[in-house]
Amino acid sequence: MKEKAFGVVYALLTLFILGACSTEDVVTNNSDPKVSVSTTVKPLTKKEFSEVGTSGLTSSSKKDFHTVHMILTLRGTDYLSNIQVKLPNYKEAFNNIKDDQQIRYWFGSGADKEQENKNIYTREFVLYTKGLTDKQIKEILSAAKVKTSWVVKDTQAKDQSEFAAGKNIKFEAK
């Protein structure tokens, strides 16, 4: 009789442990992609500056311009579908600085790339930074928000996230 009671307790304990390890936790762990953002601000090279049109500016030089390169990576996307990423409108942010009548966003480009289990979004643009400090540039980049949304493939649950775009900003000198 003791052996049967011990066997029943053992079986219940095993079921309890297996129940705690349900597949719901696995789906939840895979439903949120890991997000990383890296932003680098650096002066233009001579070659890059030679390709910048400076009409309308008086006595501009290479030191008056910087390139901003942002990389946003979503990892763990194999379990997701309908991934939407809305990146900040940097042109609007830099061209509408309070008490600044200067056009700051000169030109830019971007690319979106899907790879195995990750999506990579890059943006690169040239800024006219004469009269701006690194602190002001960082404040504008940090204030911007990235909005993401997706659907979990297994459960069809919709989810979304919003985070600061300027989390990791580095300034490089040449």
PDB file of C-alpha atoms in Angstrom:
ATOM      1  CA  MET A   1       0.000   0.000   0.000  1.00  0.00           C
ATOM      2  CA  LYS A   2       2.868   2.364   0.838  1.00  0.00           C
ATOM      3  CA  GLU A   3       4.382   1.655  -2.562  1.00  0.00           C
ATOM      4  CA  LYS A   4       1.124   2.639  -4.325  1.00  0.00           C
ATOM      5  CA  ALA A   5       0.860   5.871  -2.329  1.00  0.00           C
ATOM      6  CA  PHE A   6       4.494   6.658  -3.055  1.00  0.00           C
ATOM      7  CA  GLY A   7       3.903   5.915  -6.771  1.00  0.00           C
ATOM      8  CA  VAL A   8       0.823   8.190  -6.880  1.00  0.00           C
ATOM      9  CA  VAL A   9       2.710  11.044  -5.161  1.00  0.00           C
ATOM     10  CA  TYR A  10       5.634  10.542  -7.548  1.00  0.00           C
ATOM     11  CA  ALA A  11       3.288  10.581 -10.574  1.00  0.00           C
ATOM     12  CA  LEU A  12       1.517  13.741  -9.367  1.00  0.00           C
ATOM     13  CA  LEU A  13       4.832  15.452  -8.718  1.00  0.00           C
ATOM     14  CA  THR A  14       6.007  14.533 -12.213  1.00  0.00           C
ATOM     15  CA  LEU A  15       2.779  15.892 -13.758  1.00  0.00           C
ATOM     16  CA  PHE A  16       3.112  19.092 -11.746  1.00  0.00           C
ATOM     17  CA  ILE A  17       6.689  19.620 -12.947  1.00  0.00           C
ATOM     18  CA  LEU A  18       5.777  18.887 -16.566  1.00  0.00           C
ATOM     19  CA  GLY A  19       2.772  21.210 -16.303  1.00  0.00           C
ATOM     20  CA  ALA A  20       5.037  24.011 -15.128  1.00  0.00           C
ATOM     21  CA  CYS A  21       7.110  23.508 -18.278  1.00  0.00           C
ATOM     22  CA  SER A  22       4.210  23.982 -20.691  1.00  0.00           C
ATOM     23  CA  THR A  23       4.668  25.134 -24.276  1.00  0.00           C
ATOM     24  CA  GLU A  24       2.973  28.445 -23.484  1.00  0.00           C
ATOM     25  CA  ASP A  25       6.169  29.675 -21.838  1.00  0.00           C
ATOM     26  CA  VAL A  26       8.162  28.664 -24.897  1.00  0.00           C
ATOM     27  CA  VAL A  27       5.837  30.605 -27.195  1.00  0.00           C
ATOM     28  CA  THR A  28       5.915  33.645 -24.903  1.00  0.00           C
ATOM     29  CA  ASN A  29       9.711  33.608 -24.765  1.00  0.00           C
ATOM     30  CA  ASN A  30       9.881  33.531 -28.566  1.00  0.00           C
ATOM     31  CA  SER A  31       7.161  36.123 -29.118  1.00  0.00           C
ATOM     32  CA  ASP A  32       9.255  39.136 -28.168  1.00  0.00           C
ATOM     33  CA  PRO A  33      12.153  39.898 -30.474  1.00  0.00           C
ATOM     34  CA  LYS A  34      15.371  41.187 -28.973  1.00  0.00           C
ATOM     35  CA  VAL A  35      16.008  44.742 -30.137  1.00  0.00           C
ATOM     36  CA  SER A  36      19.359  46.453 -30.466  1.00  0.00           C
ATOM     37  CA  VAL A  37      20.018  49.955 -31.741  1.00  0.00           C
ATOM     38  CA  SER A  38      23.373  51.448 -32.588  1.00  0.00           C
ATOM     39  CA  THR A  39      23.869  55.024 -33.807  1.00  0.00           C
ATOM     40  CA  THR A  40      27.175  56.534 -34.917  1.00  0.00           C
ATOM     41  CA  VAL A  41      27.762  60.212 -35.692  1.00  0.00           C
ATOM     42  CA  LYS A  42      30.996  61.018 -37.495  1.00  0.00           C
ATOM     43  CA  PRO A  43      32.511  63.766 -39.634  1.00  0.00           C
ATOM     44  CA  LEU A  44      32.463  63.399 -43.396  1.00  0.00           C
ATOM     45  CA  THR A  45      35.516  62.205 -45.282  1.00  0.00           C
ATOM     46  CA  LYS A  46      36.979  64.429 -48.018  1.00  0.00           C
ATOM     47  CA  LYS A  47      35.400  62.223 -50.659  1.00  0.00           C
ATOM     48  CA  GLU A  48      31.985  62.338 -48.965  1.00  0.00           C
ATOM     49  CA  PHE A  49      32.195  66.114 -48.603  1.00  0.00           C
ATOM     50  CA  SER A  50      33.060  66.467 -52.294  1.00  0.00           C
ATOM     51  CA  GLU A  51      29.689  64.850 -53.076  1.00  0.00           C
ATOM     52  CA  VAL A  52      27.678  67.187 -50.817  1.00  0.00           C
ATOM     53  CA  GLY A  53      26.007  70.112 -52.500  1.00  0.00           C
ATOM     54  CA  THR A  54      26.610  73.227 -50.430  1.00  0.00           C
ATOM     55  CA  SER A  55      24.707  75.801 -52.478  1.00  0.00           C
ATOM     56  CA  GLY A  56      22.949  78.311 -50.294  1.00  0.00           C
ATOM     57  CA  LEU A  57      25.578  78.065 -47.560  1.00  0.00           C
ATOM     58  CA  THR A  58      28.248  80.678 -47.061  1.00  0.00           C
ATOM     59  CA  SER A  59      31.795  79.502 -46.436  1.00  0.00           C
ATOM     60  CA  SER A  60      30.851  75.945 -45.510  1.00  0.00           C
ATOM     61  CA  SER A  61      33.541  73.370 -44.875  1.00  0.00           C
ATOM     62  CA  LYS A  62      33.875  69.637 -44.280  1.00  0.00           C
ATOM     63  CA  LYS A  63      33.760  70.136 -40.497  1.00  0.00           C
ATOM     64  CA  ASP A  64      30.232  71.595 -40.820  1.00  0.00           C
ATOM     65  CA  PHE A  65      28.760  68.219 -41.847  1.00  0.00           C
ATOM     66  CA  HIS A  66      28.358  64.859 -40.138  1.00  0.00           C
ATOM     67  CA  THR A  67      27.063  61.469 -41.184  1.00  0.00           C
ATOM     68  CA  VAL A  68      24.597  59.672 -38.907  1.00  0.00           C
ATOM     69  CA  HIS A  69      24.485  55.901 -39.304  1.00  0.00           C
ATOM     70  CA  MET A  70      21.773  54.000 -37.408  1.00  0.00           C
ATOM     71  CA  ILE A  71      21.351  50.217 -37.300  1.00  0.00           C
ATOM     72  CA  LEU A  72      18.268  48.634 -35.726  1.00  0.00           C
ATOM     73  CA  THR A  73      18.315  44.846 -35.391  1.00  0.00           C
ATOM     74  CA  LEU A  74      15.384  42.651 -34.378  1.00  0.00           C
ATOM     75  CA  ARG A  75      16.571  39.150 -33.391  1.00  0.00           C
ATOM     76  CA  GLY A  76      14.268  36.178 -32.869  1.00  0.00           C
ATOM     77  CA  THR A  77      11.909  36.896 -35.748  1.00  0.00           C
ATOM     78  CA  ASP A  78      11.423  33.298 -36.987  1.00  0.00           C
ATOM     79  CA  TYR A  79       8.360  32.978 -34.731  1.00  0.00           C
ATOM     80  CA  LEU A  80       6.839  36.243 -35.960  1.00  0.00           C
ATOM     81  CA  SER A  81       4.949  37.425 -39.020  1.00  0.00           C
ATOM     82  CA  ASN A  82       3.663  40.769 -40.270  1.00  0.00           C
ATOM     83  CA  ILE A  83       6.577  42.629 -38.665  1.00  0.00           C
ATOM     84  CA  GLN A  84       6.124  46.388 -38.918  1.00  0.00           C
ATOM     85  CA  VAL A  85       8.831  48.878 -37.960  1.00  0.00           C
ATOM     86  CA  LYS A  86       8.270  52.616 -37.987  1.00  0.00           C
ATOM     87  CA  LEU A  87      11.542  54.494 -37.700  1.00  0.00           C
ATOM     88  CA  PRO A  88      11.707  58.147 -36.670  1.00  0.00           C
ATOM     89  CA  ASN A  89      11.398  60.931 -39.214  1.00  0.00           C
ATOM     90  CA  TYR A  90      14.842  62.426 -38.712  1.00  0.00           C
ATOM     91  CA  LYS A  91      14.394  64.898 -41.555  1.00  0.00           C
ATOM     92  CA  GLU A  92      11.492  66.478 -39.716  1.00  0.00           C
ATOM     93  CA  ALA A  93      13.242  66.318 -36.329  1.00  0.00           C
ATOM     94  CA  PHE A  94      16.425  68.053 -37.494  1.00  0.00           C
ATOM     95  CA  ASN A  95      14.763  70.585 -39.791  1.00  0.00           C
ATOM     96  CA  ASN A  96      12.355  71.753 -37.067  1.00  0.00           C
ATOM     97  CA  ILE A  97      14.722  72.552 -34.220  1.00  0.00           C
ATOM     98  CA  LYS A  98      13.199  75.276 -32.047  1.00  0.00           C
ATOM     99  CA  ASP A  99      14.686  78.733 -32.710  1.00  0.00           C
ATOM    100  CA  ASP A 100      16.787  77.371 -35.586  1.00  0.00           C
ATOM    101  CA  GLN A 101      15.905  78.518 -39.091  1.00  0.00           C
ATOM    102  CA  GLN A 102      18.504  76.284 -40.753  1.00  0.00           C
ATOM    103  CA  ILE A 103      17.889  73.245 -42.945  1.00  0.00           C
ATOM    104  CA  ARG A 104      19.885  70.552 -41.123  1.00  0.00           C
ATOM    105  CA  TYR A 105      18.934  67.259 -42.798  1.00  0.00           C
ATOM    106  CA  TRP A 106      20.751  67.298 -46.117  1.00  0.00           C
ATOM    107  CA  PHE A 107      20.037  63.851 -47.626  1.00  0.00           C
ATOM    108  CA  GLY A 108      19.824  60.234 -46.589  1.00  0.00           C
ATOM    109  CA  SER A 109      19.063  56.646 -47.459  1.00  0.00           C
ATOM    110  CA  GLY A 110      17.999  53.442 -45.824  1.00  0.00           C
ATOM    111  CA  ALA A 111      17.726  49.719 -46.300  1.00  0.00           C
ATOM    112  CA  ASP A 112      15.717  46.924 -44.718  1.00  0.00           C
ATOM    113  CA  LYS A 113      17.047  43.385 -44.808  1.00  0.00           C
ATOM    114  CA  GLU A 114      15.532  40.124 -43.596  1.00  0.00           C
ATOM    115  CA  GLN A 115      17.944  37.375 -42.629  1.00  0.00           C
ATOM    116  CA  GLU A 116      17.552  34.088 -40.837  1.00  0.00           C
ATOM    117  CA  ASN A 117      15.885  34.845 -37.489  1.00  0.00           C
ATOM    118  CA  LYS A 118      16.598  38.608 -37.654  1.00  0.00           C
ATOM    119  CA  ASN A 119      15.625  41.780 -39.468  1.00  0.00           C
ATOM    120  CA  ILE A 120      18.077  44.639 -39.939  1.00  0.00           C
ATOM    121  CA  TYR A 121      17.036  48.229 -40.634  1.00  0.00           C
ATOM    122  CA  THR A 122      19.699  50.798 -41.494  1.00  0.00           C
ATOM    123  CA  ARG A 123      19.438  54.523 -42.009  1.00  0.00           C
ATOM    124  CA  GLU A 124      22.251  56.858 -42.987  1.00  0.00           C
ATOM    125  CA  PHE A 125      21.959  60.568 -43.497  1.00  0.00           C
ATOM    126  CA  VAL A 126      24.074  63.690 -43.748  1.00  0.00           C
ATOM    127  CA  LEU A 127      23.484  66.601 -41.402  1.00  0.00           C
ATOM    128  CA  TYR A 128      24.588  70.198 -41.617  1.00  0.00           C
ATOM    129  CA  THR A 129      25.758  70.576 -38.013  1.00  0.00           C
ATOM    130  CA  LYS A 130      27.389  74.011 -37.997  1.00  0.00           C
ATOM    131  CA  GLY A 131      26.301  75.691 -34.761  1.00  0.00           C
ATOM    132  CA  LEU A 132      25.022  72.458 -33.162  1.00  0.00           C
ATOM    133  CA  THR A 133      26.771  70.774 -30.254  1.00  0.00           C
ATOM    134  CA  ASP A 134      27.140  67.015 -29.831  1.00  0.00           C
ATOM    135  CA  LYS A 135      24.738  67.320 -26.906  1.00  0.00           C
ATOM    136  CA  GLN A 136      22.038  68.901 -29.103  1.00  0.00           C
ATOM    137  CA  ILE A 137      22.480  66.233 -31.777  1.00  0.00           C
ATOM    138  CA  LYS A 138      22.270  63.491 -29.147  1.00  0.00           C
ATOM    139  CA  GLU A 139      19.105  65.026 -27.622  1.00  0.00           C
ATOM    140  CA  ILE A 140      17.345  65.046 -30.997  1.00  0.00           C
ATOM    141  CA  LEU A 141      18.408  61.475 -31.787  1.00  0.00           C
ATOM    142  CA  SER A 142      17.461  60.277 -28.280  1.00  0.00           C
ATOM    143  CA  ALA A 143      14.019  61.892 -28.321  1.00  0.00           C
ATOM    144  CA  ALA A 144      12.967  59.919 -31.381  1.00  0.00           C
ATOM    145  CA  LYS A 145      10.942  56.722 -30.887  1.00  0.00           C
ATOM    146  CA  VAL A 146      10.937  53.485 -32.855  1.00  0.00           C
ATOM    147  CA  LYS A 147       7.579  51.706 -33.020  1.00  0.00           C
ATOM    148  CA  THR A 148       7.380  48.011 -33.807  1.00  0.00           C
ATOM    149  CA  SER A 149       4.502  45.561 -34.102  1.00  0.00           C
ATOM    150  CA  TRP A 150       4.207  41.903 -35.074  1.00  0.00           C
ATOM    151  CA  VAL A 151       2.011  38.817 -34.980  1.00  0.00           C
ATOM    152  CA  VAL A 152       3.129  35.633 -33.200  1.00  0.00           C
ATOM    153  CA  LYS A 153       2.819  32.843 -35.787  1.00  0.00           C
ATOM    154  CA  ASP A 154       1.680  30.073 -33.399  1.00  0.00           C
ATOM    155  CA  THR A 155      -1.011  31.977 -31.524  1.00  0.00           C
ATOM    156  CA  GLN A 156      -1.808  34.812 -33.980  1.00  0.00           C
ATOM    157  CA  ALA A 157      -1.447  37.166 -30.996  1.00  0.00           C
ATOM    158  CA  LYS A 158      -0.597  40.735 -31.923  1.00  0.00           C
ATOM    159  CA  ASP A 159       2.056  42.594 -29.962  1.00  0.00           C
ATOM    160  CA  GLN A 160       3.881  45.904 -30.184  1.00  0.00           C
ATOM    161  CA  SER A 161       6.759  47.760 -28.617  1.00  0.00           C
ATOM    162  CA  GLU A 162       8.081  51.300 -28.527  1.00  0.00           C
ATOM    163  CA  PHE A 163      11.562  52.348 -27.481  1.00  0.00           C
ATOM    164  CA  ALA A 164      14.038  55.214 -27.744  1.00  0.00           C
ATOM    165  CA  ALA A 165      15.943  55.266 -31.017  1.00  0.00           C
ATOM    166  CA  GLY A 166      19.012  56.942 -29.566  1.00  0.00           C
ATOM    167  CA  LYS A 167      19.931  54.380 -26.950  1.00  0.00           C
ATOM    168  CA  ASN A 168      23.545  53.775 -28.027  1.00  0.00           C
ATOM    169  CA  ILE A 169      24.960  56.916 -29.651  1.00  0.00           C
ATOM    170  CA  LYS A 170      28.665  57.197 -30.377  1.00  0.00           C
ATOM    171  CA  PHE A 171      30.458  60.258 -31.713  1.00  0.00           C
ATOM    172  CA  GLU A 172      33.566  59.514 -33.749  1.00  0.00           C
ATOM    173  CA  ALA A 173      36.277  61.925 -34.765  1.00  0.00           C
ATOM    174  CA  LYS A 174      38.391  61.602 -37.900  1.00  0.00           C
TER     175      LYS A 174
END
